[in-house]
Amino acid sequence: MVIAGAGSGKTKVLTHRIAHLVAVNCVDPFNILALTFTNKASKEMKERIAKIIGEGQARNLWMGTFHSVFARILRVEADKIGYPSNFTIYDTADTKNLIKSIVKEMQLDDKLYKSNFVYGRISNAKNNLIGPDQYLEDVDQMSNDASSGREHIGKIYKQYTSRCFKANAMDFDDLLFKTNELFRDHAGVMLKYQNKFKYILVDEYQDTNFSQYLIVKTLAARYQNLCVVGDDSQSIYAFRGANIQNILNFRKDNPEHNVFKLEQNYRSTKTIVQAANGVIKKNKGRIEKTIWTDNVQGEKIQVHRARSDNEEGGFVANNIFGTKMNTQAAHSEFAILYRTNAQSRAMEEALRKLNIPYRIYGGLSFYQRKEIKDIISYFRLTANPNDEEALKRVVNYPVRGIGKTTLEKLIVEANRTGKTLWELLNAPDPALFNSGTRIKLAEFGTMIKSFQTMLNDKNAYELGEHISSATGLLKDLYSDKSPEGISRYENIQELLNGMRDFTEKEAEREEGKIITLSDFLIDVALLTDADQDDEGDNDRVALMTIHAAKGLEFPYVYIVGLEENLFPSQMSLGSREELEEERRLFYVALTRAEKRVTLAYATSRYRWGDLIPCEPSRFIDEVDDQFLELPQAPSTSWGTGTGSRQSLFEKKISRPQKPLQTKKKIFAAPQMKMKSMNQANSMAPNSVASDIQGMTVGSEVEHIRFGKGKVTELEGTPPNTKATVFFPSAGKKQLLLKFAKLKLVQQ
DNA sequence: GTTTAGGCAATTTTT
DNA sequence: TTGCCTAAAC
């Protein structure tokens, strides 16, 4: 077991151990299993290993995320647990939709049984290997549900499980749950894999949940060659069932283990390492260790206060621009990290304004877009007609006259008879449907069947192309000429291009074998990034959530949105454990940086369309003063790089007197809208409001979002002047000058 | 069965 | 602000 502090070379340990096993100990790569949590981590590790031992050897390693590796094994062994090998993988959206329909069918209150909540309960149960029957008998679970008035969760769970089974589908958690089931009930299979995986390595061990822990333990039982690498200080997935206990259990399960602590940080400056140490010390439950570094002291951590999320973005963009000028750093040396994906927008806008290239990681991935999910649902249905979620999604898209009523009747019938929607659709009961509907259903069924006949003769790309036009989906998207419509059309084209690449590459690898649509589908649900966009300019600023940044490093890091209720998140204020997880998250963010960290917060921020006031995050306070450079008095000058030193004397961030606790109440009460905001925050005189001097009716102005426009009306007195502006691109807009930041266009 | 207007909730974090 | 859902008009 390697307990590796941030930046101590954890990945290097893993990659070199693997390389050493192969190159020096002559272990066959087929006998090595290496598990990671993210696709990104596994891809990076594979590349690094390939560099040492060569592409050919590296390719044969069993390396990937837990989910992808065990999905692969489950496909081979599916028949043992009653599944076909082409089972569908339901993603989160499919799962939630299925839960929604079950709640509806059971006539439960969907306000009480929100799909998110129910999914959370089911997922939690599965990750602790509690099946539906066991759940119904589990006193703890049942009383937990009863106490919140949701005593039917167990029944939903049971129904959900049987519906997935009927649809030949597994969700993400099933991939691990069923693997455990497989090994538990089929000793022969278990032995086979125990013998196969002579060496097992696990990255980010602190993030394993019980289900994953047990798989690893089972597989390693035969050879006991298990190497796990982790850092309890970087455990940030407890919300997903990750369990620090696993590190402690490891010691118990493997009495002959060795523990190696890596405490030297090779990544960051002294300032960063010491500041981060100070922060993480505030956590109670942790393995004692002190990270140190031989690196230079480095720059202090600059803290910047902005008035709004947009201004925060402006500061970051300007600061990147300035730093680049001073240091000749590449764009790719900068990263902007935030707590929630929604925060990316203000950053994007600011970067775009300065023409700084950027790339957003995570967020809504390519494969989660509606049009992509639609077309893939057709693919899924072709490969597995029992896939209920796919069928529901496309049966009436593009519109073909099979509406809600018909679908509901089919579902009721399916539940009554135990048949699948697909079976019923192909033999509709004349007593239930009129002839017109029966014809429409039959036509749909015939169409899908016609695709199925091509499944084995056509390759994935040909069939994909055929399906997108034969279903009318391509035509439907093509007819939409709005910018969004065009982009949707292009996305489909991109998917088809990706399929062509895939088909060609795989065909080459498999020496001419036809790569079918089913082959293409195998991993699609597990892909998160659109991996293909490696082309083009890669010198870009990186934007991502802190979770997504784990394992990465950048010379210059901006951590933005350091505000109470945002970071730490509102949801985490309930318990010490949750707050500690947020603190570890902050620790992860800090330790991503090599040379310099910049912290930023805004005193007001748009959330749900409302401008709400914000307080600086407690985490800023938790960084020792000696490492900080605090913001100067409100000013609009955006310090670049090493500027603005005078603030050293300034007191710790002036925090408004805390109103009586219970934060939630404060925000639940009539929210501070723009008007009240002004009074509370009394706009500084030199605010960055619109440039109102000389603005008259008829003036030409420019707006960040709407572009150029003409003022048609001005009313009210400063500072509450309101302008009506006509923008050719967006039409007539009413804007408050003090917020709109209009620029006067000189004529 | 289809289209559209209006009401309402939503934001943690990922495979 | 957006996106989803429902109810009513077509």
PDB file of C-alpha atoms in Angstrom, chain A residues 475-621:
ATOM      1  CA  LYS A 475     -33.912  15.129 -42.268  1.00  0.00           C
ATOM      2  CA  ASP A 476     -35.725  16.374 -39.212  1.00  0.00           C
ATOM      3  CA  LEU A 477     -32.588  18.008 -37.850  1.00  0.00           C
ATOM      4  CA  TYR A 478     -31.597  19.354 -41.237  1.00  0.00           C
ATOM      5  CA  SER A 479     -34.857  21.228 -41.581  1.00  0.00           C
ATOM      6  CA  ASP A 480     -34.150  23.168 -38.390  1.00  0.00           C
ATOM      7  CA  LYS A 481     -32.140  26.167 -39.474  1.00  0.00           C
ATOM      8  CA  SER A 482     -31.690  27.784 -36.078  1.00  0.00           C
ATOM      9  CA  PRO A 483     -28.101  27.917 -34.804  1.00  0.00           C
ATOM     10  CA  GLU A 484     -28.894  25.186 -32.305  1.00  0.00           C
ATOM     11  CA  GLY A 485     -30.497  23.082 -35.010  1.00  0.00           C
ATOM     12  CA  ILE A 486     -27.465  23.411 -37.227  1.00  0.00           C
ATOM     13  CA  SER A 487     -25.171  22.459 -34.412  1.00  0.00           C
ATOM     14  CA  ARG A 488     -27.321  19.416 -33.655  1.00  0.00           C
ATOM     15  CA  TYR A 489     -27.081  18.360 -37.269  1.00  0.00           C
ATOM     16  CA  GLU A 490     -23.338  18.814 -37.178  1.00  0.00           C
ATOM     17  CA  ASN A 491     -23.098  16.783 -34.015  1.00  0.00           C
ATOM     18  CA  ILE A 492     -24.737  13.848 -35.737  1.00  0.00           C
ATOM     19  CA  GLN A 493     -22.289  14.216 -38.589  1.00  0.00           C
ATOM     20  CA  GLU A 494     -19.485  14.265 -36.085  1.00  0.00           C
ATOM     21  CA  LEU A 495     -20.758  11.108 -34.461  1.00  0.00           C
ATOM     22  CA  LEU A 496     -20.931   9.409 -37.858  1.00  0.00           C
ATOM     23  CA  ASN A 497     -17.404  10.526 -38.626  1.00  0.00           C
ATOM     24  CA  GLY A 498     -16.292   9.150 -35.313  1.00  0.00           C
ATOM     25  CA  MET A 499     -18.005   5.878 -36.179  1.00  0.00           C
ATOM     26  CA  ARG A 500     -16.180   5.734 -39.473  1.00  0.00           C
ATOM     27  CA  ASP A 501     -12.829   6.187 -37.755  1.00  0.00           C
ATOM     28  CA  PHE A 502     -13.752   3.592 -35.198  1.00  0.00           C
ATOM     29  CA  THR A 503     -14.876   1.131 -37.824  1.00  0.00           C
ATOM     30  CA  GLU A 504     -11.735   1.543 -39.897  1.00  0.00           C
ATOM     31  CA  LYS A 505      -9.325   1.429 -36.995  1.00  0.00           C
ATOM     32  CA  GLU A 506     -10.906  -1.584 -35.390  1.00  0.00           C
ATOM     33  CA  ALA A 507     -11.169  -3.416 -38.708  1.00  0.00           C
ATOM     34  CA  GLU A 508      -7.470  -2.934 -39.178  1.00  0.00           C
ATOM     35  CA  ARG A 509      -6.730  -4.203 -35.712  1.00  0.00           C
ATOM     36  CA  GLU A 510      -9.015  -7.188 -36.037  1.00  0.00           C
ATOM     37  CA  GLU A 511      -7.661  -7.935 -39.478  1.00  0.00           C
ATOM     38  CA  GLY A 512     -10.618  -7.383 -41.691  1.00  0.00           C
ATOM     39  CA  LYS A 513     -13.375  -8.625 -39.454  1.00  0.00           C
ATOM     40  CA  ILE A 514     -16.587  -6.670 -39.933  1.00  0.00           C
ATOM     41  CA  ILE A 515     -16.983  -4.191 -37.095  1.00  0.00           C
ATOM     42  CA  THR A 516     -20.682  -4.159 -36.323  1.00  0.00           C
ATOM     43  CA  LEU A 517     -22.925  -1.644 -34.727  1.00  0.00           C
ATOM     44  CA  SER A 518     -22.983  -3.807 -31.621  1.00  0.00           C
ATOM     45  CA  ASP A 519     -19.215  -3.535 -31.401  1.00  0.00           C
ATOM     46  CA  PHE A 520     -19.522   0.200 -31.539  1.00  0.00           C
ATOM     47  CA  LEU A 521     -22.122   0.258 -28.799  1.00  0.00           C
ATOM     48  CA  ILE A 522     -20.134  -1.752 -26.302  1.00  0.00           C
ATOM     49  CA  ASP A 523     -18.313   1.136 -24.736  1.00  0.00           C
ATOM     50  CA  VAL A 524     -20.391   4.096 -25.745  1.00  0.00           C
ATOM     51  CA  ALA A 525     -22.251   4.409 -22.458  1.00  0.00           C
ATOM     52  CA  LEU A 526     -18.993   4.447 -20.553  1.00  0.00           C
ATOM     53  CA  LEU A 527     -17.392   7.173 -22.600  1.00  0.00           C
ATOM     54  CA  THR A 528     -17.596  10.506 -20.948  1.00  0.00           C
ATOM     55  CA  ASP A 529     -15.248  12.767 -22.785  1.00  0.00           C
ATOM     56  CA  ALA A 530     -15.494  13.278 -26.466  1.00  0.00           C
ATOM     57  CA  ASP A 531     -12.045  11.790 -26.731  1.00  0.00           C
ATOM     58  CA  GLN A 532     -11.785  12.543 -30.384  1.00  0.00           C
ATOM     59  CA  ASP A 533     -11.257  16.277 -30.114  1.00  0.00           C
ATOM     60  CA  ASP A 534      -7.555  15.957 -29.808  1.00  0.00           C
ATOM     61  CA  GLU A 535      -7.166  17.537 -33.186  1.00  0.00           C
ATOM     62  CA  GLY A 536      -6.326  21.172 -33.640  1.00  0.00           C
ATOM     63  CA  ASP A 537      -4.670  23.533 -31.284  1.00  0.00           C
ATOM     64  CA  ASN A 538      -4.083  22.037 -27.888  1.00  0.00           C
ATOM     65  CA  ASP A 539      -2.568  25.106 -26.348  1.00  0.00           C
ATOM     66  CA  ARG A 540      -5.610  26.106 -24.399  1.00  0.00           C
ATOM     67  CA  VAL A 541      -6.514  27.215 -20.920  1.00  0.00           C
ATOM     68  CA  ALA A 542      -8.205  24.361 -19.079  1.00  0.00           C
ATOM     69  CA  LEU A 543     -11.580  24.883 -17.410  1.00  0.00           C
ATOM     70  CA  MET A 544     -12.956  22.172 -15.185  1.00  0.00           C
ATOM     71  CA  THR A 545     -14.486  21.236 -11.867  1.00  0.00           C
ATOM     72  CA  ILE A 546     -12.097  20.410  -9.095  1.00  0.00           C
ATOM     73  CA  HIS A 547     -13.297  16.827  -9.184  1.00  0.00           C
ATOM     74  CA  ALA A 548     -12.278  16.593 -12.803  1.00  0.00           C
ATOM     75  CA  ALA A 549      -8.897  18.121 -12.012  1.00  0.00           C
ATOM     76  CA  LYS A 550      -7.862  15.417  -9.614  1.00  0.00           C
ATOM     77  CA  GLY A 551      -4.645  13.833 -10.761  1.00  0.00           C
ATOM     78  CA  LEU A 552      -3.713  16.738 -13.010  1.00  0.00           C
ATOM     79  CA  GLU A 553      -1.230  19.526 -12.534  1.00  0.00           C
ATOM     80  CA  PHE A 554      -0.768  23.019 -13.949  1.00  0.00           C
ATOM     81  CA  PRO A 555       1.802  25.757 -13.379  1.00  0.00           C
ATOM     82  CA  TYR A 556      -0.851  28.411 -12.800  1.00  0.00           C
ATOM     83  CA  VAL A 557      -4.116  27.595 -11.095  1.00  0.00           C
ATOM     84  CA  TYR A 558      -7.112  29.816 -10.453  1.00  0.00           C
ATOM     85  CA  ILE A 559      -9.642  28.616  -7.940  1.00  0.00           C
ATOM     86  CA  VAL A 560     -12.762  30.666  -8.427  1.00  0.00           C
ATOM     87  CA  GLY A 561     -16.098  31.071  -6.706  1.00  0.00           C
ATOM     88  CA  LEU A 562     -14.673  30.773  -3.197  1.00  0.00           C
ATOM     89  CA  GLU A 563     -17.896  31.717  -1.499  1.00  0.00           C
ATOM     90  CA  GLU A 564     -19.925  30.294   1.303  1.00  0.00           C
ATOM     91  CA  ASN A 565     -22.757  28.113   0.010  1.00  0.00           C
ATOM     92  CA  LEU A 566     -20.930  27.573  -3.238  1.00  0.00           C
ATOM     93  CA  PHE A 567     -17.599  26.274  -2.007  1.00  0.00           C
ATOM     94  CA  PRO A 568     -18.186  24.797   0.504  1.00  0.00           C
ATOM     95  CA  SER A 569     -21.390  23.800  -1.169  1.00  0.00           C
ATOM     96  CA  GLN A 570     -24.670  24.562   0.540  1.00  0.00           C
ATOM     97  CA  MET A 571     -25.441  20.856   0.499  1.00  0.00           C
ATOM     98  CA  SER A 572     -22.384  20.029   2.535  1.00  0.00           C
ATOM     99  CA  LEU A 573     -23.047  22.225   5.525  1.00  0.00           C
ATOM    100  CA  GLY A 574     -25.163  19.586   7.217  1.00  0.00           C
ATOM    101  CA  SER A 575     -22.446  17.521   8.821  1.00  0.00           C
ATOM    102  CA  ARG A 576     -18.804  17.616   9.741  1.00  0.00           C
ATOM    103  CA  GLU A 577     -18.038  14.736   7.413  1.00  0.00           C
ATOM    104  CA  GLU A 578     -19.442  16.556   4.450  1.00  0.00           C
ATOM    105  CA  LEU A 579     -17.634  19.747   5.292  1.00  0.00           C
ATOM    106  CA  GLU A 580     -14.418  17.805   5.620  1.00  0.00           C
ATOM    107  CA  GLU A 581     -14.969  16.390   2.167  1.00  0.00           C
ATOM    108  CA  GLU A 582     -15.298  19.927   0.835  1.00  0.00           C
ATOM    109  CA  ARG A 583     -12.093  20.809   2.600  1.00  0.00           C
ATOM    110  CA  ARG A 584     -10.310  17.890   0.982  1.00  0.00           C
ATOM    111  CA  LEU A 585     -11.661  19.180  -2.278  1.00  0.00           C
ATOM    112  CA  PHE A 586     -10.107  22.552  -1.586  1.00  0.00           C
ATOM    113  CA  TYR A 587      -6.905  20.750  -0.724  1.00  0.00           C
ATOM    114  CA  VAL A 588      -7.001  18.932  -4.042  1.00  0.00           C
ATOM    115  CA  ALA A 589      -7.542  22.238  -5.826  1.00  0.00           C
ATOM    116  CA  LEU A 590      -4.602  23.934  -4.131  1.00  0.00           C
ATOM    117  CA  THR A 591      -2.241  21.074  -4.769  1.00  0.00           C
ATOM    118  CA  ARG A 592      -2.910  21.038  -8.515  1.00  0.00           C
ATOM    119  CA  ALA A 593      -0.651  24.075  -8.839  1.00  0.00           C
ATOM    120  CA  GLU A 594       3.052  24.032  -9.532  1.00  0.00           C
ATOM    121  CA  LYS A 595       4.023  27.689  -9.412  1.00  0.00           C
ATOM    122  CA  ARG A 596       1.147  29.869  -8.407  1.00  0.00           C
ATOM    123  CA  VAL A 597      -2.338  29.720  -7.003  1.00  0.00           C
ATOM    124  CA  THR A 598      -4.830  32.534  -7.305  1.00  0.00           C
ATOM    125  CA  LEU A 599      -8.062  32.505  -5.336  1.00  0.00           C
ATOM    126  CA  ALA A 600     -11.075  34.524  -6.365  1.00  0.00           C
ATOM    127  CA  TYR A 601     -14.531  35.210  -5.039  1.00  0.00           C
ATOM    128  CA  ALA A 602     -17.368  37.504  -5.920  1.00  0.00           C
ATOM    129  CA  THR A 603     -19.560  39.503  -3.578  1.00  0.00           C
ATOM    130  CA  SER A 604     -22.587  38.842  -5.721  1.00  0.00           C
ATOM    131  CA  ARG A 605     -23.409  36.210  -8.257  1.00  0.00           C
ATOM    132  CA  TYR A 606     -26.204  35.235 -10.582  1.00  0.00           C
ATOM    133  CA  ARG A 607     -27.889  32.085  -9.512  1.00  0.00           C
ATOM    134  CA  TRP A 608     -31.124  30.860 -11.003  1.00  0.00           C
ATOM    135  CA  GLY A 609     -31.358  34.155 -12.791  1.00  0.00           C
ATOM    136  CA  ASP A 610     -31.276  36.130  -9.567  1.00  0.00           C
ATOM    137  CA  LEU A 611     -28.433  38.265  -8.350  1.00  0.00           C
ATOM    138  CA  ILE A 612     -27.638  37.141  -4.836  1.00  0.00           C
ATOM    139  CA  PRO A 613     -25.079  38.470  -2.377  1.00  0.00           C
ATOM    140  CA  CYS A 614     -22.230  36.204  -1.368  1.00  0.00           C
ATOM    141  CA  GLU A 615     -19.783  35.949   1.503  1.00  0.00           C
ATOM    142  CA  PRO A 616     -16.184  34.885   1.065  1.00  0.00           C
ATOM    143  CA  SER A 617     -15.564  31.226   1.738  1.00  0.00           C
ATOM    144  CA  ARG A 618     -14.297  30.093   5.131  1.00  0.00           C
ATOM    145  CA  PHE A 619     -11.600  28.251   3.228  1.00  0.00           C
ATOM    146  CA  ILE A 620      -9.861  31.521   2.440  1.00  0.00           C
ATOM    147  CA  ASP A 621      -9.616  32.168   6.151  1.00  0.00           C
TER     148      ASP A 621
END
